[in-house]
PDB file of C-alpha atoms in Angstrom:
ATOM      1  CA  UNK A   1     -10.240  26.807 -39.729  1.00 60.00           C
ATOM      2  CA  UNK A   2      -6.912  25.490 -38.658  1.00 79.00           C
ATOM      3  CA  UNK A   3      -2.996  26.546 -39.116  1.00 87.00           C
ATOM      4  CA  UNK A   4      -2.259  22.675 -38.338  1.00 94.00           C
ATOM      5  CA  UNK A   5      -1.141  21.091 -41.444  1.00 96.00           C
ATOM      6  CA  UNK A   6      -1.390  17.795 -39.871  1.00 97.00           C
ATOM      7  CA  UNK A   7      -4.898  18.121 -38.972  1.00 96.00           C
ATOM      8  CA  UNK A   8      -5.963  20.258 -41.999  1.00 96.00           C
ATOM      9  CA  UNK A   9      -5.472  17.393 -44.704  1.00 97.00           C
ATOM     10  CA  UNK A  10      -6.945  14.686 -42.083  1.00 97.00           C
ATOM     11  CA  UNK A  11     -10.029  17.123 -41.952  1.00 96.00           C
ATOM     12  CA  UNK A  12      -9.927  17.532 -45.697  1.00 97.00           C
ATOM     13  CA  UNK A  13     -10.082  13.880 -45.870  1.00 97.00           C
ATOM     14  CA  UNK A  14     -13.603  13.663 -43.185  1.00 95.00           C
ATOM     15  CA  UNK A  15     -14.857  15.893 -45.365  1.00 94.00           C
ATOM     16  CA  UNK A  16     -14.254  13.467 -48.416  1.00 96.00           C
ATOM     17  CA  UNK A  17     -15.235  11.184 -46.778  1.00 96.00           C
ATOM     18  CA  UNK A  18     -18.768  12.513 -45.985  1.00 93.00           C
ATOM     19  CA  UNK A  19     -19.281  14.002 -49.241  1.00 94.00           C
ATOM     20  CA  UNK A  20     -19.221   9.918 -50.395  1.00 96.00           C
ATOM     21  CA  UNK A  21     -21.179   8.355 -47.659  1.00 95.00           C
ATOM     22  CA  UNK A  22     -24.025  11.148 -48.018  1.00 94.00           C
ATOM     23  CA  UNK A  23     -24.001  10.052 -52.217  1.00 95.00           C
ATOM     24  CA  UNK A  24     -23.812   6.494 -51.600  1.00 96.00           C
ATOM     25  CA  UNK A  25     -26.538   6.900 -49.097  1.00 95.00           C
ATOM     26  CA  UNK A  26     -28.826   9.035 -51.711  1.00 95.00           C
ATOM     27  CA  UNK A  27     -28.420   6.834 -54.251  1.00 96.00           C
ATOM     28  CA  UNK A  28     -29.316   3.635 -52.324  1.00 95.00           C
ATOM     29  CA  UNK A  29     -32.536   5.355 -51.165  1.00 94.00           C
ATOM     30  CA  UNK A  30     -32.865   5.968 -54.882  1.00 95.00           C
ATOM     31  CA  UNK A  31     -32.338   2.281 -55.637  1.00 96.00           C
ATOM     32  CA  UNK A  32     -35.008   0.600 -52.637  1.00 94.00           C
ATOM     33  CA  UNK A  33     -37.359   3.228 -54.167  1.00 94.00           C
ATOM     34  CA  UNK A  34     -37.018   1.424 -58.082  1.00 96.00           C
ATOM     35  CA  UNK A  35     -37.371  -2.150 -55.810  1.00 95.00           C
ATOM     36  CA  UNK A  36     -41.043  -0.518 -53.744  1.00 93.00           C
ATOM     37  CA  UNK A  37     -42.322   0.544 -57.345  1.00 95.00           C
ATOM     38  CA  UNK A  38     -41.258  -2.982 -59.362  1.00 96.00           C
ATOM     39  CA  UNK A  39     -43.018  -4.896 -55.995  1.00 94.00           C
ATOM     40  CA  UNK A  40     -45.821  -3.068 -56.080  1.00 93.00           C
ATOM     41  CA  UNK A  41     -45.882  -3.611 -60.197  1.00 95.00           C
ATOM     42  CA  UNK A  42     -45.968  -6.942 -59.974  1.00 95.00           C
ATOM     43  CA  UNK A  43     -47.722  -7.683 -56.524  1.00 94.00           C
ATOM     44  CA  UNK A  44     -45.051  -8.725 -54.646  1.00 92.00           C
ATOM     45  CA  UNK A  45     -45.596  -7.507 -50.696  1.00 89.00           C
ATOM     46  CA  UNK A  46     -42.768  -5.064 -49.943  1.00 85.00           C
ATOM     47  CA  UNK A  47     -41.506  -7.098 -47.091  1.00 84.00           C
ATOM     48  CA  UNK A  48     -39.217 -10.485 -47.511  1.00 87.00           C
ATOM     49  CA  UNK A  49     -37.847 -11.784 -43.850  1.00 88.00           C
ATOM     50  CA  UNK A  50     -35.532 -14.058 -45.771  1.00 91.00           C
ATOM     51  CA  UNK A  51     -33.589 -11.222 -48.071  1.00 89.00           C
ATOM     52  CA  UNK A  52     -33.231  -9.305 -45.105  1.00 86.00           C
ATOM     53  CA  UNK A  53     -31.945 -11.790 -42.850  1.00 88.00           C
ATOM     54  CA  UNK A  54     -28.780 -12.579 -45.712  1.00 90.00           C
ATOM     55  CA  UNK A  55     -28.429  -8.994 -46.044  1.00 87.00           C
ATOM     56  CA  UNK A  56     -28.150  -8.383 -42.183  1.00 86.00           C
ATOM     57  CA  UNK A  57     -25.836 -10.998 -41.516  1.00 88.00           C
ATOM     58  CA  UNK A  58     -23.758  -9.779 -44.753  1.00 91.00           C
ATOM     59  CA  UNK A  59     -23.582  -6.244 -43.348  1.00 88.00           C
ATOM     60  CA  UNK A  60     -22.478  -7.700 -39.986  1.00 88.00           C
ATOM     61  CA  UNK A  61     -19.477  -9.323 -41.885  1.00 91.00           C
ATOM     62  CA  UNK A  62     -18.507  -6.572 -43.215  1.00 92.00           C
ATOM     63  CA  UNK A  63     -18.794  -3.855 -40.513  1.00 91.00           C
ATOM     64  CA  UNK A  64     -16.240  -6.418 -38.829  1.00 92.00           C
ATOM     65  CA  UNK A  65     -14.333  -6.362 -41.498  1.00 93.00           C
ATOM     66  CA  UNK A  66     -14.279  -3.219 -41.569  1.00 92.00           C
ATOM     67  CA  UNK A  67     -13.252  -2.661 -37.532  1.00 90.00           C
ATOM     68  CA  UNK A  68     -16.818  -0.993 -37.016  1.00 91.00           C
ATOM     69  CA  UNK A  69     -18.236  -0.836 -33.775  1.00 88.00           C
ATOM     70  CA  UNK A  70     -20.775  -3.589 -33.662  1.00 85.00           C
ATOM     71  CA  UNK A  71     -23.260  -1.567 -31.719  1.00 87.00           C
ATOM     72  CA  UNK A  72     -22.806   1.600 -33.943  1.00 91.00           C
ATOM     73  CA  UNK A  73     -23.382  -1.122 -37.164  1.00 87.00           C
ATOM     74  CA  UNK A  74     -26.479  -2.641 -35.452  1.00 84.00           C
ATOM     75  CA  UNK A  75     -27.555   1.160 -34.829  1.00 90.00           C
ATOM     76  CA  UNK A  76     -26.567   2.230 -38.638  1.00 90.00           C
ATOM     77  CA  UNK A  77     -28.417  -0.603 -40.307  1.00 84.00           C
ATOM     78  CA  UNK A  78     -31.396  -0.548 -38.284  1.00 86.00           C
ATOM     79  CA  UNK A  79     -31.662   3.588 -39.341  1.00 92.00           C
ATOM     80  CA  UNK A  80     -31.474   2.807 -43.079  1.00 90.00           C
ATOM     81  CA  UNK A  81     -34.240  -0.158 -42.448  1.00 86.00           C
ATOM     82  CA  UNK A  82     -36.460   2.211 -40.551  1.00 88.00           C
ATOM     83  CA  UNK A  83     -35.616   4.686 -42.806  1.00 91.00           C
ATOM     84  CA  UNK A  84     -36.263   2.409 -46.501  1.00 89.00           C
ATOM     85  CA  UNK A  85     -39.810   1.615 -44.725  1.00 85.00           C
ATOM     86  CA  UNK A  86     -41.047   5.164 -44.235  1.00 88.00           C
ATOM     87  CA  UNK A  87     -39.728   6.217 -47.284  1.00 86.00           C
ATOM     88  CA  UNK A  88     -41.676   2.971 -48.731  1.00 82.00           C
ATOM     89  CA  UNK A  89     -45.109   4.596 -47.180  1.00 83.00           C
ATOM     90  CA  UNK A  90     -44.124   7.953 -48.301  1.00 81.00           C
ATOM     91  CA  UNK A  91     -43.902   7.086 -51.615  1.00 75.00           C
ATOM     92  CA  UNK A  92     -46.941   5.612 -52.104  1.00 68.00           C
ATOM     93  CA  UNK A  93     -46.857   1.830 -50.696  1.00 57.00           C
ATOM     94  CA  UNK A  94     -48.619   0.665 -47.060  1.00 51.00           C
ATOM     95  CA  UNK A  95     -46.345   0.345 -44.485  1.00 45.00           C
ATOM     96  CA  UNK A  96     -45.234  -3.257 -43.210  1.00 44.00           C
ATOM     97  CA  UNK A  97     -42.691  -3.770 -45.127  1.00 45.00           C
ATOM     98  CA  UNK A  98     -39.183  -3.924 -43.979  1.00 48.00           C
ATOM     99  CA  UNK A  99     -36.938  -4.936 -47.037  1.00 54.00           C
ATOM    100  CA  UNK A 100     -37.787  -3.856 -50.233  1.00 56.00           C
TER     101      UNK A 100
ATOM    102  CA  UNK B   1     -33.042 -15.462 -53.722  1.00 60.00           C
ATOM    103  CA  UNK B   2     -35.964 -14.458 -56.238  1.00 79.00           C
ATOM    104  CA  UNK B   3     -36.064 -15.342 -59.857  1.00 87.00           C
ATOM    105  CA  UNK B   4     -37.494 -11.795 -60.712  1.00 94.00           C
ATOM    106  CA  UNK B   5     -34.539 -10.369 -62.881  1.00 96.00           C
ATOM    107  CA  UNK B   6     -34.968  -6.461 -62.209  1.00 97.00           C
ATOM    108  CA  UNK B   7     -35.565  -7.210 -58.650  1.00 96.00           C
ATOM    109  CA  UNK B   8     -32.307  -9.325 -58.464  1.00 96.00           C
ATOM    110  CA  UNK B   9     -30.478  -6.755 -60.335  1.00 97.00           C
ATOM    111  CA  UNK B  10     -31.242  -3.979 -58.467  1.00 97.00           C
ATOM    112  CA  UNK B  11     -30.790  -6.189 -55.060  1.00 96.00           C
ATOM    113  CA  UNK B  12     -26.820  -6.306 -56.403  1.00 97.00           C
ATOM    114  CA  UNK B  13     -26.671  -2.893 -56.845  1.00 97.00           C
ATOM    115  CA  UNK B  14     -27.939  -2.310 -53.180  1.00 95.00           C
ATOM    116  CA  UNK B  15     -25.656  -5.021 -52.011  1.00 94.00           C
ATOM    117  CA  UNK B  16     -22.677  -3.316 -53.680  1.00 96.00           C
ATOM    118  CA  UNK B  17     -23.807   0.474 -52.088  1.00 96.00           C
ATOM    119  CA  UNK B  18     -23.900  -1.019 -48.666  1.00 93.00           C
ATOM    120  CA  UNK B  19     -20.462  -2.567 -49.054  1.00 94.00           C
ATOM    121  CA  UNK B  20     -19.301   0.862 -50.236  1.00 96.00           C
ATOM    122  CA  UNK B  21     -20.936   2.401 -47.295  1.00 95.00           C
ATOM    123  CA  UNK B  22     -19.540   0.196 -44.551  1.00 94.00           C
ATOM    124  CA  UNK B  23     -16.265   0.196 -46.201  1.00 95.00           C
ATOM    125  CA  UNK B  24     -16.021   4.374 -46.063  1.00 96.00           C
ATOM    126  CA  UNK B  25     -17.892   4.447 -42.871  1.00 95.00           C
ATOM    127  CA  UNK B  26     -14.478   2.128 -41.655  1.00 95.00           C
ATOM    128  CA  UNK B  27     -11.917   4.534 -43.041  1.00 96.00           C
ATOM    129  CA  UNK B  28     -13.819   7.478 -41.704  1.00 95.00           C
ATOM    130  CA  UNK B  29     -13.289   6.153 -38.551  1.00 94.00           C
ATOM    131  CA  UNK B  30      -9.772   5.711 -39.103  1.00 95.00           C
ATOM    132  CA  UNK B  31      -8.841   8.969 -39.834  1.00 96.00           C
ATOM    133  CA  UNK B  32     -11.005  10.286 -36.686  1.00 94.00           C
ATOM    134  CA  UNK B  33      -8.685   8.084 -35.100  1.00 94.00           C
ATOM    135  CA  UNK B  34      -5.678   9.650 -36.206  1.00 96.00           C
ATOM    136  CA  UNK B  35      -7.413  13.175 -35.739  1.00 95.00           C
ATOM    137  CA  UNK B  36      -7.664  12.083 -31.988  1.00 93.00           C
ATOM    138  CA  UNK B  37      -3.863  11.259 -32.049  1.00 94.00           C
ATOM    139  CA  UNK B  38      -2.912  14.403 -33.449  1.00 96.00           C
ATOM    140  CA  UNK B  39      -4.680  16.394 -30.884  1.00 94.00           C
ATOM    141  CA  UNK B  40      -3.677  14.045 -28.145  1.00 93.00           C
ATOM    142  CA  UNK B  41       0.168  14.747 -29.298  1.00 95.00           C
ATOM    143  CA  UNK B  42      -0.050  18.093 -29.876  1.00 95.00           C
ATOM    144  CA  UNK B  43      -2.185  19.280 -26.755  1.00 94.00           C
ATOM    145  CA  UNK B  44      -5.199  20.432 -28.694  1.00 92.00           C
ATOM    146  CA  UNK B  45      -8.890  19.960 -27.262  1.00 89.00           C
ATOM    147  CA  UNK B  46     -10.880  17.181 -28.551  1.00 85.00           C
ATOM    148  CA  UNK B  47     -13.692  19.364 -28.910  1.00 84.00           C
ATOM    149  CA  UNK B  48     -13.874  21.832 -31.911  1.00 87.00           C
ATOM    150  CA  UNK B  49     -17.430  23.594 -31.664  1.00 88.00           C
ATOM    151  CA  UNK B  50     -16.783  26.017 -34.648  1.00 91.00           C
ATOM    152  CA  UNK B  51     -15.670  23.140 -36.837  1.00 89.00           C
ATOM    153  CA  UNK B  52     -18.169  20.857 -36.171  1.00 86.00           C
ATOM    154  CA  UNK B  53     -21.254  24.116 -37.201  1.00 88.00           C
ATOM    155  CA  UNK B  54     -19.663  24.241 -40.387  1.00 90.00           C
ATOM    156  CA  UNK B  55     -19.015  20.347 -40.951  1.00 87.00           C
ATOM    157  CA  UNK B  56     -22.805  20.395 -39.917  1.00 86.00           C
ATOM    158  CA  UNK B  57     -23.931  22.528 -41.748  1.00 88.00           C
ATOM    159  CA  UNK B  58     -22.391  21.476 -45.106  1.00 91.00           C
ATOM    160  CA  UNK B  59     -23.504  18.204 -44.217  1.00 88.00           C
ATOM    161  CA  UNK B  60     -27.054  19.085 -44.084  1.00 88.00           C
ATOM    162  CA  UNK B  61     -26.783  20.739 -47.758  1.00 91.00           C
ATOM    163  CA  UNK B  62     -25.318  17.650 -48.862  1.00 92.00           C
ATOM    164  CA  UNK B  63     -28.032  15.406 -47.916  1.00 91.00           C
ATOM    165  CA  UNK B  64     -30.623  17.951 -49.365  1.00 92.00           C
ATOM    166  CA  UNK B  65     -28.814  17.627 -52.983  1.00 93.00           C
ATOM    167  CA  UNK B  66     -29.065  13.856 -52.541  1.00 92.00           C
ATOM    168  CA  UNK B  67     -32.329  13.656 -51.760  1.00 90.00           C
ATOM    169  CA  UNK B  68     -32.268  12.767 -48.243  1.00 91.00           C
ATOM    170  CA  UNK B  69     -34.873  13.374 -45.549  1.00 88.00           C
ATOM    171  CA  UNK B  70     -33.991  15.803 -43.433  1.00 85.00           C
ATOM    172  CA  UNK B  71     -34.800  13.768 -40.457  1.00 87.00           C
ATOM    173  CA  UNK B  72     -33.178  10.682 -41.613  1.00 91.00           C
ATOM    174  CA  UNK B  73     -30.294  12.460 -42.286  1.00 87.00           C
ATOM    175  CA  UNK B  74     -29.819  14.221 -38.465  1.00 84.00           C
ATOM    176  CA  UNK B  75     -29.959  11.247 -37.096  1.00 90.00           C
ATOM    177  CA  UNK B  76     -27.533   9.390 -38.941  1.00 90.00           C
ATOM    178  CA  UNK B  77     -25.392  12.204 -38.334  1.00 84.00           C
ATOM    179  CA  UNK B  78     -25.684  12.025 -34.572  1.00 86.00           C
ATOM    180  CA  UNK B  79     -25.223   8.295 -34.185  1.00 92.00           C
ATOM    181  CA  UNK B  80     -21.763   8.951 -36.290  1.00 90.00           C
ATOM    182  CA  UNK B  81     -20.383  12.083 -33.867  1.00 86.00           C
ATOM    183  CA  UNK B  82     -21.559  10.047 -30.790  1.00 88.00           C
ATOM    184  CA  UNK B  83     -19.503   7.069 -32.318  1.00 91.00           C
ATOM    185  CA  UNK B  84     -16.716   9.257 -32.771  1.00 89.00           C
ATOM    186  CA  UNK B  85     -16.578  10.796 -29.016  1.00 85.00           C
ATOM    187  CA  UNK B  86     -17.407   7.048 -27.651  1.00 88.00           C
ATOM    188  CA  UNK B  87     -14.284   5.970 -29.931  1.00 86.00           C
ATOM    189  CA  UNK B  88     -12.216   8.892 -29.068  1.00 83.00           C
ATOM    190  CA  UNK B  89     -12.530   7.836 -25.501  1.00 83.00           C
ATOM    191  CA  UNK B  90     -12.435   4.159 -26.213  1.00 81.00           C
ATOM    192  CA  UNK B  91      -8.673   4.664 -27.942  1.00 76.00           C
ATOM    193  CA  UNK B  92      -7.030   6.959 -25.033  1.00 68.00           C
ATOM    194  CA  UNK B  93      -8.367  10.248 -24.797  1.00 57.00           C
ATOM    195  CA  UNK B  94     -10.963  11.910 -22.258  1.00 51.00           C
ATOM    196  CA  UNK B  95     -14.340  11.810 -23.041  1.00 45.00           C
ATOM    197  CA  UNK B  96     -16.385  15.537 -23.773  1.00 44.00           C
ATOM    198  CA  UNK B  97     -14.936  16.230 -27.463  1.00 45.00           C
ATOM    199  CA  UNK B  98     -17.518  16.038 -30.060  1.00 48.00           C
ATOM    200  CA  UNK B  99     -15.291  16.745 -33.450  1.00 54.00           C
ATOM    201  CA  UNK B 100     -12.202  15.368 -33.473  1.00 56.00           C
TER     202      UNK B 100
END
């Protein structure tokens, strides 16, 4: 794609990268589908304001920690919470919940 | 938080994924930054259309082996190239590049 050395093993790296962030993100989908089945198991309602107001304010910590954008870490999280409640009513619990 | 033991447990593990995430999403972002740099230095355009198809393209397989809707998974690749052009132009260079 490119002669440039330089930019070939930065590249290389992206790519890395990517390959880890796309895992990571399969596997957590994997694990807030476990949580949606054990809530519904027991009869616990999928959403809980309090978890998800530690876990928010955690992830805010650590985007800053980790020199993120703090509108592009507001914009992140609130895809994967969007995303963990469809996937809750897609898999076979009512929508409403936002945390499982 | 809860005293349910599988919920708590697999709460850690989502708490440990998400720490992951933010942390690689950070270094990505570093090395887009020095990708930026490079190109800066060595007069190349910030724009790269033929590597971004194929760094699309495998992306999109990725998230189909892990599971990932389709949907979700476009639009969390969006919101990270328009973070990388917004940062490109936020650290020096001239906005319009979409794959450093």
């Amino acid at each position: 794609m490119t002669d440039d050395p330089v930019l070939s093993e930065l590249r290389a790296r992206i790519d890395e990268l990517d390959a880890a962030l796309i895992r990571l993100m399969g596997e957590r989908f994997e694990v807030t589908r476990k949580v949606g089945a054990h809530k519904r198991e027991v009869g616990l309602p999928p959403a809980d304001p309090a978890r998800e107001e530690v876990q928010i304010a955690r992830l805010r910590l650590l985007a800053e920690e980790a020199d993120l954008d703090p509108t592009f870490s507001e914009k992140l999280l609130r895809l994967i919470i969007d995303e963990v409640i469809r996937d809750y009513a897609r898999t076979g619990g009512t929508p409403g919940g936002s945390a499982p």
